[in-house]
Coordinates of C-alpha atoms in Angstrom, one line a residue:
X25 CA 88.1 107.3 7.2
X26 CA 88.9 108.2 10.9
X27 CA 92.9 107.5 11.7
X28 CA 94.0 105.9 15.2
X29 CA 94.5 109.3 16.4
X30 CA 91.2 110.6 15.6
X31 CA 90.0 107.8 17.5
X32 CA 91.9 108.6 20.1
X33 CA 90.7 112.0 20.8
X34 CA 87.0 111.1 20.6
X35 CA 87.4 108.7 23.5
X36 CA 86.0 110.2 26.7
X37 CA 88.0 111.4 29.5
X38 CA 86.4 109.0 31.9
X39 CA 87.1 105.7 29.0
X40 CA 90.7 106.7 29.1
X41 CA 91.2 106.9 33.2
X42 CA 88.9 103.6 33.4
X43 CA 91.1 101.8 31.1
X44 CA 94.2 103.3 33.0
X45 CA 92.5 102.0 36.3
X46 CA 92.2 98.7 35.8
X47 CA 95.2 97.9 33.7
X48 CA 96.7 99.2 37.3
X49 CA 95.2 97.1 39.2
X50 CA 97.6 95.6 41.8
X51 CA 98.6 91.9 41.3
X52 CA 96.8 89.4 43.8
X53 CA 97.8 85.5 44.9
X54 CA 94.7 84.0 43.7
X55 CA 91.6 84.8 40.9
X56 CA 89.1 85.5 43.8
X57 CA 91.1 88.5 45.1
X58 CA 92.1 89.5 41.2
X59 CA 88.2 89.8 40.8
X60 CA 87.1 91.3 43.7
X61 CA 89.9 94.1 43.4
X62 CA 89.0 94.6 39.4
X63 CA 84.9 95.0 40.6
X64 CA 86.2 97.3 43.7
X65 CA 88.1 99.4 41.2
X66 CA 85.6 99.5 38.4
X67 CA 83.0 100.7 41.3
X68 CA 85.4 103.5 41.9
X69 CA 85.5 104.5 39.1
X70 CA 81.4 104.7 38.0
X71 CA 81.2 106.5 41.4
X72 CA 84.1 108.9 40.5
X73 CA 82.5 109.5 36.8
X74 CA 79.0 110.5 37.9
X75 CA 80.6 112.8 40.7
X76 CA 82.3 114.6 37.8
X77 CA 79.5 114.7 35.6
X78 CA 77.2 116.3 38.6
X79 CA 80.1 118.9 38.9
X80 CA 79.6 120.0 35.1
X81 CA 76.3 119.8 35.4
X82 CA 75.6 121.7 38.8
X83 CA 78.0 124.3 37.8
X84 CA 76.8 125.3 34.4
X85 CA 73.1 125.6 35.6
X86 CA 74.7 127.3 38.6
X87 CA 76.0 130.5 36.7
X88 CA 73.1 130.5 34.2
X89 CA 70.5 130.9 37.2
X90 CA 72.5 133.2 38.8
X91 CA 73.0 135.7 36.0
X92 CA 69.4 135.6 34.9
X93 CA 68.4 135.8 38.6
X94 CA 70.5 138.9 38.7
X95 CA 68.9 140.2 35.2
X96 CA 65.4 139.8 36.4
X97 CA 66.1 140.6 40.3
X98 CA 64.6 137.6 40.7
X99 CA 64.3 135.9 44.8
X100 CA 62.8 132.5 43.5
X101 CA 65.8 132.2 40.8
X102 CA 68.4 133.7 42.7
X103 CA 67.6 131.0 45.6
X104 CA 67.9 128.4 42.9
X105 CA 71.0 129.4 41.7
X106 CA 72.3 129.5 45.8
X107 CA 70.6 126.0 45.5
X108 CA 72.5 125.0 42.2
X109 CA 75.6 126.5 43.7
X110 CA 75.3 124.6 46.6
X111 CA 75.0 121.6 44.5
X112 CA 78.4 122.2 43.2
X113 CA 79.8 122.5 46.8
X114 CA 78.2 119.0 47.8
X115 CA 79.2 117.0 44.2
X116 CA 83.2 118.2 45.2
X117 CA 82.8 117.0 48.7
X118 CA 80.8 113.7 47.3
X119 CA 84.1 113.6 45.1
X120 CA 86.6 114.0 48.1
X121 CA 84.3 111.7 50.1
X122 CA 84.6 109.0 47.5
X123 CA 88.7 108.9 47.1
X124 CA 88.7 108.9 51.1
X125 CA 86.2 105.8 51.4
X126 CA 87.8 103.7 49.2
X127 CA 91.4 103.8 51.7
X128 CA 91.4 100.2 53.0
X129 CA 91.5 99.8 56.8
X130 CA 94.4 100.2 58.6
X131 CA 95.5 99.8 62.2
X132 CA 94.3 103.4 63.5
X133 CA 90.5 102.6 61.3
X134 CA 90.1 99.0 61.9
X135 CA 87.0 99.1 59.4
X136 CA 88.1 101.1 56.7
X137 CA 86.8 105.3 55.7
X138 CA 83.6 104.2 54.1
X139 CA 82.0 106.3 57.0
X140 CA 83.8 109.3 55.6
X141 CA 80.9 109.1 53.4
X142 CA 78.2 109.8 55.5
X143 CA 79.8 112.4 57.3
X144 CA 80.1 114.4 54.1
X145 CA 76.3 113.5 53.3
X146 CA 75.8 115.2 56.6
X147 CA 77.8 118.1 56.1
X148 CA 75.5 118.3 52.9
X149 CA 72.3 118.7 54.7
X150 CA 74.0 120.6 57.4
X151 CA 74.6 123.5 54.2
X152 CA 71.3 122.6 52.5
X153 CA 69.5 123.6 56.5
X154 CA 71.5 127.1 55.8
X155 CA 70.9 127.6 52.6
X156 CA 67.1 127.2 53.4
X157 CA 67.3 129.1 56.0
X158 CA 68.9 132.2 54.2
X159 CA 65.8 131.8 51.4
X160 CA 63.2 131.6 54.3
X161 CA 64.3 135.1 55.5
X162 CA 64.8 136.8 52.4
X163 CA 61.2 136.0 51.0
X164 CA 59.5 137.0 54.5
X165 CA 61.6 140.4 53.7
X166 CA 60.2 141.2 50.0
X167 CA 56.2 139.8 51.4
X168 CA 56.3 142.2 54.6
X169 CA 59.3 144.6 54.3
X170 CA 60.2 145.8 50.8
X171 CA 58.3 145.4 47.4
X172 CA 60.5 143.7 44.9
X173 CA 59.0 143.1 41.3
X174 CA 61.2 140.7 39.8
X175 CA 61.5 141.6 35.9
X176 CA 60.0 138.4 33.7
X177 CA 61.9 137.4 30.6
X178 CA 62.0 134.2 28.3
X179 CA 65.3 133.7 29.3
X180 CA 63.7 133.0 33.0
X181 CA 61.3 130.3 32.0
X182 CA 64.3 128.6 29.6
X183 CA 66.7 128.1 31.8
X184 CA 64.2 127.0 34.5
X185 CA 62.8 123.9 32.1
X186 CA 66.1 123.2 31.2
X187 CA 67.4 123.1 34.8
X188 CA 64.4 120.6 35.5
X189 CA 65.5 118.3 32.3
X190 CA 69.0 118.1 33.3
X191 CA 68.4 117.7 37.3
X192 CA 65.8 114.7 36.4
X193 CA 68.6 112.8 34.5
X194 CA 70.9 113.2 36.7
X195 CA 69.0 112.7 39.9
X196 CA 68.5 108.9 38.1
X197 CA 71.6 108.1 37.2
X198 CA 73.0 109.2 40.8
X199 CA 70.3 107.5 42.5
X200 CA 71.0 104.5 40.4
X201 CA 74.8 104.3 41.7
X202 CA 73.4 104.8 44.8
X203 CA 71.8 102.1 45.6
X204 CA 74.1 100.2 43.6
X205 CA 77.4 100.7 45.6
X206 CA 75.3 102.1 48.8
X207 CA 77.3 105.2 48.9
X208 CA 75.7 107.8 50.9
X209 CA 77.8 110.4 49.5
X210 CA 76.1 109.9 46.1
X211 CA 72.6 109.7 47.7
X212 CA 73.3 113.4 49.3
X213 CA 74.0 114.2 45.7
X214 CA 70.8 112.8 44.2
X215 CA 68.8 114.5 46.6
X216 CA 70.3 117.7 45.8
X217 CA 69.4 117.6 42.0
X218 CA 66.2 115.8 42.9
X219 CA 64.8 118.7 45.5
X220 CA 66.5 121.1 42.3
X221 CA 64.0 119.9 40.3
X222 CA 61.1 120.1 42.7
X223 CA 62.4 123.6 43.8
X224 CA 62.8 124.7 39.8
X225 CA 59.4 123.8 39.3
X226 CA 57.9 125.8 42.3
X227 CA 60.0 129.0 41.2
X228 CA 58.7 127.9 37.4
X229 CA 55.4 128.4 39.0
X230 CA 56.1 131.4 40.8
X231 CA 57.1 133.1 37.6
X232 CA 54.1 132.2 36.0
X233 CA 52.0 133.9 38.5
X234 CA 53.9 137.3 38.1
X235 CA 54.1 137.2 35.0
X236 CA 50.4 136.3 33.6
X237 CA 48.3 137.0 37.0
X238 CA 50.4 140.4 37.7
X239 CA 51.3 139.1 41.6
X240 CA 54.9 140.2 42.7
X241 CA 54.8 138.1 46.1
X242 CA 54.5 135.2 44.1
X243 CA 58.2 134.9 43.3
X244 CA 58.8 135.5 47.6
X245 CA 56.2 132.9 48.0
X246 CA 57.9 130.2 45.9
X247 CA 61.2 130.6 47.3
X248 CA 59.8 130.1 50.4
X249 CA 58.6 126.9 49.2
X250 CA 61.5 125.9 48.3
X251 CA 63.0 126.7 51.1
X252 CA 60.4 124.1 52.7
X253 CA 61.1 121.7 49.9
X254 CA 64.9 121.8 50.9
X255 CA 64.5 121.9 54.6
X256 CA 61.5 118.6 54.5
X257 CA 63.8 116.2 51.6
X258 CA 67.2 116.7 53.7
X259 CA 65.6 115.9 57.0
X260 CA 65.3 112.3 55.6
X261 CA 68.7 111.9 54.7
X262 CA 69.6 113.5 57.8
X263 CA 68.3 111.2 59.7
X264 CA 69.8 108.4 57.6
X265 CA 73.3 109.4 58.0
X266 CA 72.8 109.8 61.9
X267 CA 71.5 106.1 61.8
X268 CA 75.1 105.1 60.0
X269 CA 77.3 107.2 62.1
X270 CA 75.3 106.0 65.1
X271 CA 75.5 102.7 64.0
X272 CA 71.9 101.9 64.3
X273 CA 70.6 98.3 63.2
X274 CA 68.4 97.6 60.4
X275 CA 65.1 97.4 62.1
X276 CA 64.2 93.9 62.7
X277 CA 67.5 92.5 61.9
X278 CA 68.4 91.4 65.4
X279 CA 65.4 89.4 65.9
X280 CA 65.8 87.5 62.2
X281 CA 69.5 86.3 63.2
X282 CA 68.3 85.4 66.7
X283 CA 65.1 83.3 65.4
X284 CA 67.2 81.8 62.7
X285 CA 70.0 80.9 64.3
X286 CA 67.8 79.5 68.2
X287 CA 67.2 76.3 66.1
X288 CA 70.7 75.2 64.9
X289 CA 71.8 72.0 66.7
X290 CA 74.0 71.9 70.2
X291 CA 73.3 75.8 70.5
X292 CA 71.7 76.6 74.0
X293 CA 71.4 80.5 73.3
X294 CA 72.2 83.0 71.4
X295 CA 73.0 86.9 72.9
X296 CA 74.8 89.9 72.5
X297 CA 73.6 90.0 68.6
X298 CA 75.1 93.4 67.4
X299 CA 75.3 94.8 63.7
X300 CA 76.1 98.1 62.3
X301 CA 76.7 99.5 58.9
X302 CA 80.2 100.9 57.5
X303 CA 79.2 102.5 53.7
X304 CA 78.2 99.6 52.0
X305 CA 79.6 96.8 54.0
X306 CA 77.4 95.2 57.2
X307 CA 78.9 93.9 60.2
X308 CA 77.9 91.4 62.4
X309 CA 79.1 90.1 65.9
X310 CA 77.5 87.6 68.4
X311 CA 77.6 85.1 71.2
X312 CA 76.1 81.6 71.0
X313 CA 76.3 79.4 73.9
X314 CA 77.3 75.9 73.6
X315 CA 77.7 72.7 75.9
X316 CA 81.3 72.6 76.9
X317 CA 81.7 68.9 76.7
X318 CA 81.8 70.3 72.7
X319 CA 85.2 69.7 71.7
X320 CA 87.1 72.9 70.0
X321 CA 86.3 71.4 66.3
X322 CA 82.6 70.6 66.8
X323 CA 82.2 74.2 68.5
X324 CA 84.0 75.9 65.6
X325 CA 82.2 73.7 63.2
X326 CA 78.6 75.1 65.0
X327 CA 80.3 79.2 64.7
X328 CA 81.1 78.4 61.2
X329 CA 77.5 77.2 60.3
X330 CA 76.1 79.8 61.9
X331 CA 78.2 82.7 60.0
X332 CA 77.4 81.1 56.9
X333 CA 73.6 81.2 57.3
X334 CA 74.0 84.9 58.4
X335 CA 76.1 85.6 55.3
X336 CA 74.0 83.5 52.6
X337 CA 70.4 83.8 53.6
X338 CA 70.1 87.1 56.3
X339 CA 72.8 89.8 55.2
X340 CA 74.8 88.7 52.2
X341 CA 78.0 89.7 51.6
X342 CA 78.0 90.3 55.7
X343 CA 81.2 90.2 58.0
X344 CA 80.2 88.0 60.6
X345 CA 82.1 87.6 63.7
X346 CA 80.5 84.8 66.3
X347 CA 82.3 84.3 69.5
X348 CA 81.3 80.7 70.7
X349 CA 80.3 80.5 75.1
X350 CA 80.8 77.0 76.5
X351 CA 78.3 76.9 79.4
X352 CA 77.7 73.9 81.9
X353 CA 75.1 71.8 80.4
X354 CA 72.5 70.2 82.8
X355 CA 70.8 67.8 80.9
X356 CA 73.5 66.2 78.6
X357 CA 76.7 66.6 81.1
X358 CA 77.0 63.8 83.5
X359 CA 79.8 63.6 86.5
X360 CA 82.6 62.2 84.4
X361 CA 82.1 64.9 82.1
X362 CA 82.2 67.6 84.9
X363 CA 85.5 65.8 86.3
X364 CA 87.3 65.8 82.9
X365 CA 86.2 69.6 82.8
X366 CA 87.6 70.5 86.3
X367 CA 91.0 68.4 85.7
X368 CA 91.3 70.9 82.9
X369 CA 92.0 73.9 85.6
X370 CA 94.9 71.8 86.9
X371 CA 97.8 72.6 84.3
X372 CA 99.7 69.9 86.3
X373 CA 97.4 66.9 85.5
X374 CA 97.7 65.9 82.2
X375 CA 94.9 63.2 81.4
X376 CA 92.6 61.2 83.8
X377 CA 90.9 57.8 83.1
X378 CA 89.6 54.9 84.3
X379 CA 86.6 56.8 86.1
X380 CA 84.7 55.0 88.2
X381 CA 81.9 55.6 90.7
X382 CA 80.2 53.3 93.6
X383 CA 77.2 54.0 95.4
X384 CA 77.3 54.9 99.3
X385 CA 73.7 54.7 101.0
X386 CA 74.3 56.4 104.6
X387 CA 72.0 57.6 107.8
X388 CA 73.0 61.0 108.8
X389 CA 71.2 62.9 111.6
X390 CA 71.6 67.2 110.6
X391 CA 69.7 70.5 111.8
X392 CA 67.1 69.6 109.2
X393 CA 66.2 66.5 110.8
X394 CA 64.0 68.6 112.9
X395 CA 61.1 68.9 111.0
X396 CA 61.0 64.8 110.7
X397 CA 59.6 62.7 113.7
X398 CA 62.0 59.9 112.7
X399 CA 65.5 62.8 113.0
X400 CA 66.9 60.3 110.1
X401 CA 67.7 61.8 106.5
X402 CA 68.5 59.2 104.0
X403 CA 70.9 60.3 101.6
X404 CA 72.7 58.6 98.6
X405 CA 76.1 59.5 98.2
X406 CA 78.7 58.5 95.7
X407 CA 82.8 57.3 95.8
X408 CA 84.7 58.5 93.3
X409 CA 87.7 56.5 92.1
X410 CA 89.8 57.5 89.2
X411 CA 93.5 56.8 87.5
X412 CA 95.6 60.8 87.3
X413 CA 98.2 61.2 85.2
X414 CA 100.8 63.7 86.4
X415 CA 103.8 65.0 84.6
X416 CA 106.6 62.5 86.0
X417 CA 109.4 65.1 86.6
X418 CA 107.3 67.0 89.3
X419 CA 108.2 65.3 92.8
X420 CA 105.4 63.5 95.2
X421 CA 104.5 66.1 97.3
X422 CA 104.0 68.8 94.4
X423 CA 102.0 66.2 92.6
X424 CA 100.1 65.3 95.9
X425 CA 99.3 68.7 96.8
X426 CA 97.8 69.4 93.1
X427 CA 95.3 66.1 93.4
X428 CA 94.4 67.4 97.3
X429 CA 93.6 70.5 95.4
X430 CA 91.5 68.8 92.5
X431 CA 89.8 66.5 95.1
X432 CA 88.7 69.5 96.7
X433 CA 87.0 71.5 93.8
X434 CA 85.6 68.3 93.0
X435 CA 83.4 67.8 96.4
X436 CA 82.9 71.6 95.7
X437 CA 80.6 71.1 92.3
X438 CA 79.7 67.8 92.3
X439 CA 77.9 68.1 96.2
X440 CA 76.9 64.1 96.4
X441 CA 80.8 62.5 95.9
X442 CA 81.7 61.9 99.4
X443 CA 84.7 60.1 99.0
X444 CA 87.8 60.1 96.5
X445 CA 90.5 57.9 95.4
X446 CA 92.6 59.2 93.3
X447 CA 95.4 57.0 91.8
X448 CA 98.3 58.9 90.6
X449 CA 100.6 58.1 88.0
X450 CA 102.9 59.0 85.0
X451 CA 102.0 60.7 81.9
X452 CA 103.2 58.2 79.2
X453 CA 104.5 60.4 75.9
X454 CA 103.7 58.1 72.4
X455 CA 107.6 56.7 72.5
X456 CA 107.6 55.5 76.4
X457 CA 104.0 53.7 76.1
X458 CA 104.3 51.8 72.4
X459 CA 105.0 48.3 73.3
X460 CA 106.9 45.2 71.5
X461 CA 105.1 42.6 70.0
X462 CA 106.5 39.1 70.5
X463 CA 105.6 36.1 69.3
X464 CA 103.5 33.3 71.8
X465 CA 103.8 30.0 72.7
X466 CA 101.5 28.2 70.4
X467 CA 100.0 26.2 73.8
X468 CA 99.5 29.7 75.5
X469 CA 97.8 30.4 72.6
X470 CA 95.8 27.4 72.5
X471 CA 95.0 28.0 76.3
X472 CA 93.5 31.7 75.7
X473 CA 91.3 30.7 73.2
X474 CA 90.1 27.9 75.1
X475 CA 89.5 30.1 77.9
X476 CA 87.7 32.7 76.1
X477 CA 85.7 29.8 74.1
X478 CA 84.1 28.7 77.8
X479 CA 82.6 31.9 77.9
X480 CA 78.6 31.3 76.8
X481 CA 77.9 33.4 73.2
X482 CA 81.5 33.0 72.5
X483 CA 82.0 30.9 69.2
X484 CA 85.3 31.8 67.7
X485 CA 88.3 33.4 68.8
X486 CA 91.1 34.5 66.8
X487 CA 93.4 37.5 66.5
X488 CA 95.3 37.1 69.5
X489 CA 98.2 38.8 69.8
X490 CA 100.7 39.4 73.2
X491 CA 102.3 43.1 73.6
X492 CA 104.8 44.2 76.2
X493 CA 104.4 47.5 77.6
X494 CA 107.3 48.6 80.1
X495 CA 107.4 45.3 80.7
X496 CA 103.8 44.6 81.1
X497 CA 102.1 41.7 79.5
X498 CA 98.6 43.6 77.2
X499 CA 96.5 40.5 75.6
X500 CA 94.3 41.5 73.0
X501 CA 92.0 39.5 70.7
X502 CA 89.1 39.2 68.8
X503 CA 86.1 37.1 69.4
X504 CA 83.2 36.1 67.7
X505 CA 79.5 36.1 69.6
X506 CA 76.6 34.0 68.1
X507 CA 73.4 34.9 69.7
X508 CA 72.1 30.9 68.9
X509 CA 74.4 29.9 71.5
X510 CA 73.0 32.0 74.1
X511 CA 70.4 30.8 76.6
X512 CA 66.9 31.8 75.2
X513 CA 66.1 33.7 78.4
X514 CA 69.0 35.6 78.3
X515 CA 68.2 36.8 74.8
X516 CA 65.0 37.3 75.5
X517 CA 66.2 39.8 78.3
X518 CA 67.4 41.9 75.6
X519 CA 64.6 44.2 75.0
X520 CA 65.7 44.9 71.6
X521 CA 62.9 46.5 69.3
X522 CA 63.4 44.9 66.0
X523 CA 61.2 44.7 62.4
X524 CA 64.0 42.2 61.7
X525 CA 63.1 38.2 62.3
X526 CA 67.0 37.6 61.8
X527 CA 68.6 36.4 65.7
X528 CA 71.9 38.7 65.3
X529 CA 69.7 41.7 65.4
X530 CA 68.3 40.7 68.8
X531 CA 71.5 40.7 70.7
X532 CA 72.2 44.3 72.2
X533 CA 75.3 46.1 72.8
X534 CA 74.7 45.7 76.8
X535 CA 75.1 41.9 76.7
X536 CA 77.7 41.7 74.2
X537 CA 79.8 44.0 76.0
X538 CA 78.7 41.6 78.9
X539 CA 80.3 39.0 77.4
X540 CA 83.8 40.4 76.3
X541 CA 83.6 41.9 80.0
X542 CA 83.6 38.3 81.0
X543 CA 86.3 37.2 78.5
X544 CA 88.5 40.0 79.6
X545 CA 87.8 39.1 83.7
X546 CA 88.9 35.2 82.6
X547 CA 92.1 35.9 81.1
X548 CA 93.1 38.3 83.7
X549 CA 92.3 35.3 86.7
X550 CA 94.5 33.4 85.0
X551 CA 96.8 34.9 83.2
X552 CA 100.1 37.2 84.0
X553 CA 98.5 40.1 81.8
X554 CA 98.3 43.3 82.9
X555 CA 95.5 44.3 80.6
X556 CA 93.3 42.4 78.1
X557 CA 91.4 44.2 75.4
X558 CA 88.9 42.3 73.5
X559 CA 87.3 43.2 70.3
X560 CA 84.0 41.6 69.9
X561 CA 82.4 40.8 66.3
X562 CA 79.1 39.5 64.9
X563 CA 79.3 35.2 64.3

């Protein structure tokens, strides 16, 4: 039987600091967070155990190869073990370059240290270019300078095959956390024991060739291959880090977003696309353009769609940053669109309404009247008259001057409105404009629904109530239209296409709205009401 303590020392180093890691995980508010920071911490710590285990390993095929190298005076296993020592070098920097990454951002790195990464990988290759540079020279020395016959043993051959064994193992299972947590750190690593393995196999080679063929230059040769081997696999790498710390975008990524994103509804272009890679993490920003008669909600709504798609179906897991353009929209925006827009420069006016524009057909005689044998242009301009409501503690001539002003900018970008009448008045808060509900004379009554019965379509009328606003007398009431009781030719002016034999499905919104127009223009002839709102219904 094995006690508790016996257990206990046969657990792993690495079991013991995992468990210790993620019983210390800190607290979070909600079970998202709690797992994202458990799989954050258990990716620290696989990326910290296989940095550790390349140490061991790099380091104890490090001093074999270089003893036997000494033995034998061998160039191709002295090179190795430089290459093996170098190893070691590069697995302690991974391991620095990993505790760095992992520091979240903070207001000096806006998007975190996973960047420390690559510049370690780089500093990699940087000693790998050295290393292979050293080799380079020293076998071009023993092939045309000096005769060195390295001395064969068994020994050279054994630690060779094992050095290939153990570098194929571990080039996989580095490789494999590679590509799992994107950590170019690691990858510098795997390369290392991977180009260890192809180098340990040239030298194994080399050897060979002394040995049974009786060539000494065959050991220079083979470090010189390796040298190649080193210099060709880290230029790869190389380049991949310089793409990282250069931000470069995936190739073709820009395009995707673009063609994915050009189709989504109330988007007039998108621009500006930019992404660039931080370790493992992608980030994304962009413009999109958007009409700006969108309100704030529906534009955030369109952002929101539009981050989603890029973070579910282009570059999951993607921080996506889309900065909405509104833009002046030619074929949706009319002119009382462009005037709300323009009375939103004007901090002074706080609402307008009531928008109402006339036709003016005029005769004007200009320079350009040259080129026509008549000298007459006939142009088709519009008056512009609208309700402005002004904050009431500003005095006249402030509030005056501020319309003169929107007027102005108004005849600026909307060139046909010749003439404007602007009526100014109060901006009503919610307690100053609800009105008091009182009850009516039951013949007043009796007289508005006889009124609004007279009107042709009109078959009921209920609903009506009498509201006093600041005095004001506001009718409102609901009526009931039956298109039977219409004229036949004035349905039949209602170009309504319709499957549908039934008659209420032949009356259009135009002529109802004609009628409660009518209604509304009745009560107001004859009545002391200030306003009348009617609510039309089916019969």
């Amino acid at each position: 039987m094995v006690d508790s303590k016996e257990r206990d020392s046969e657990d792993s180093f690495f079991d013991k600091f995992k468990r210790f890691k993620i019983n210390n995980v800190p607290e979070k508010k909600s079970s998202e967070t709690i797992d994202q920071a458990l799989l954050n911490q258990l990716a620290y710590n696989e990326k910290i155990q296989i940095a550790i285990t390349s140490i061991i390993a790099s380091a104890s095929l490090t001093v074999s190869k270089f003893i036997i190298a000494i033995y034998t005076n061998s160039l191709g296993l002295l090179s190795e073990g430089m290459h093996s020592g170098l190893d070691v070098l590069a697995a302690l920097m991974t391991l620095y370059a990993i505790r760095i990454s992992r520091k979240p951002p903070d207001p000096e790195h806006n998007y975190g240290y996973a960047k420390f990464e690559s510049l370690t990988s780089l500093g990699a290759v940087l000693l790998l270019f050295i290393v292979a540079g050293w080799i380079f020279y020293e076998g071009l020395e023993r092939i045309f300078f000096k005769q060195v016959v390295p001395e064969i043993t068994v020994f050279s051959f054994g630690i060779l095959i094992v050095s290939i064994v153990v570098d194929y193992g571990r080039s996989r299972a580095l490789y494999k956390v590679a590509g799992k947590y994107g950590s170019q750190a690691i990858e510098a690593d795997a390369l290392h024991f991977r180009v260890d393995m192809l180098t340990s196999f040239v030298v194994l080679v080399g050897l060979a060739i002394v040995y049974f063929l009786g060539i000494p230059n065959a050991d220079a040769y083979s470090a010189i291959t390796v040298a190649g081997l080193i210099v060709y696999t880290s230029l790869g790498l190389g380049r991949r880090t310089l793409d990282v710390l250069l931000d470069k975008a995936p190739k073709g990524i820009q395009g995707q977003i673009h063609e994915s994103i050009t189709g989504f509804e109330g988007i007039k272009k998108a621009h500006s696309i930019r992404v660039r890679k931080v370790g493992k993490d992608t980030f994304v920003d962009l413009h999109i353009e958007v009409p700006r008669i969108f309100t704030h909600d529906k534009a955030h709504r369109i952002a929101t769609s539009v981050e989603y798609k890029i973070k579910n179906e282009i570059l999951p897991n993607s921080d996506v940053v889309v900065h909405v353009d509104a833009v002046e929209d030619y074929l949706t925006e009319t002119i009382k669109d462009k005037i709300r827009l323009i009375s939103e420069d004007f901090p002074s006016i706080k609402n307008v309404h009531s928008i109402y524009l006339s036709n003016i057909v005029v005769n004007e005689t200009s320079d350009r009247s040259k080129n026509n044998e008549t000298g007459e242009n006939s142009l088709q301009l519009l008056h512009l008259y609208l309700d402005v409501q002004m904050d009431d503690k500003l005095s006249f001539k402030i509030a005056h001057g501020v319309v003169d002003d929107f007027e102005k900018k108004i005849k600026e970008e909307v060139q046909n409105i010749k003439r404007i009448t602007t009526h100014i008045e109060t901006d009503l808060d919610i307690e100053s404009s609800v009105g008091r509900e009182e009850m009516a004379d039951q013949t007043f009554l009796e007289r508005i629904k006889k009124m609004a019965l007279s009107i042709e379509g009109v078959s009921d009328c209920d609903e009506i109530s009498l509201v006093y606003v600041k005095n004001e007398l506001h009718i409102t009431l609901t009526i009931k239209i039956n298109p039977l009781s219409i004229k036949s030719q004035d349905r039949s002016s209602d170009s309504i296409p319709s499957s549908s034999s039934n008659p209420d499905d032949s009356l259009s919104v135009e002529k109802a709205h004609d009628i409660s127009t009518q209604v509304q223009n009745l009560l107001l002839e004859n009545t002391n009401a200030a306003r009348v709102i009617v609510h039309a219904e089916p019969a």
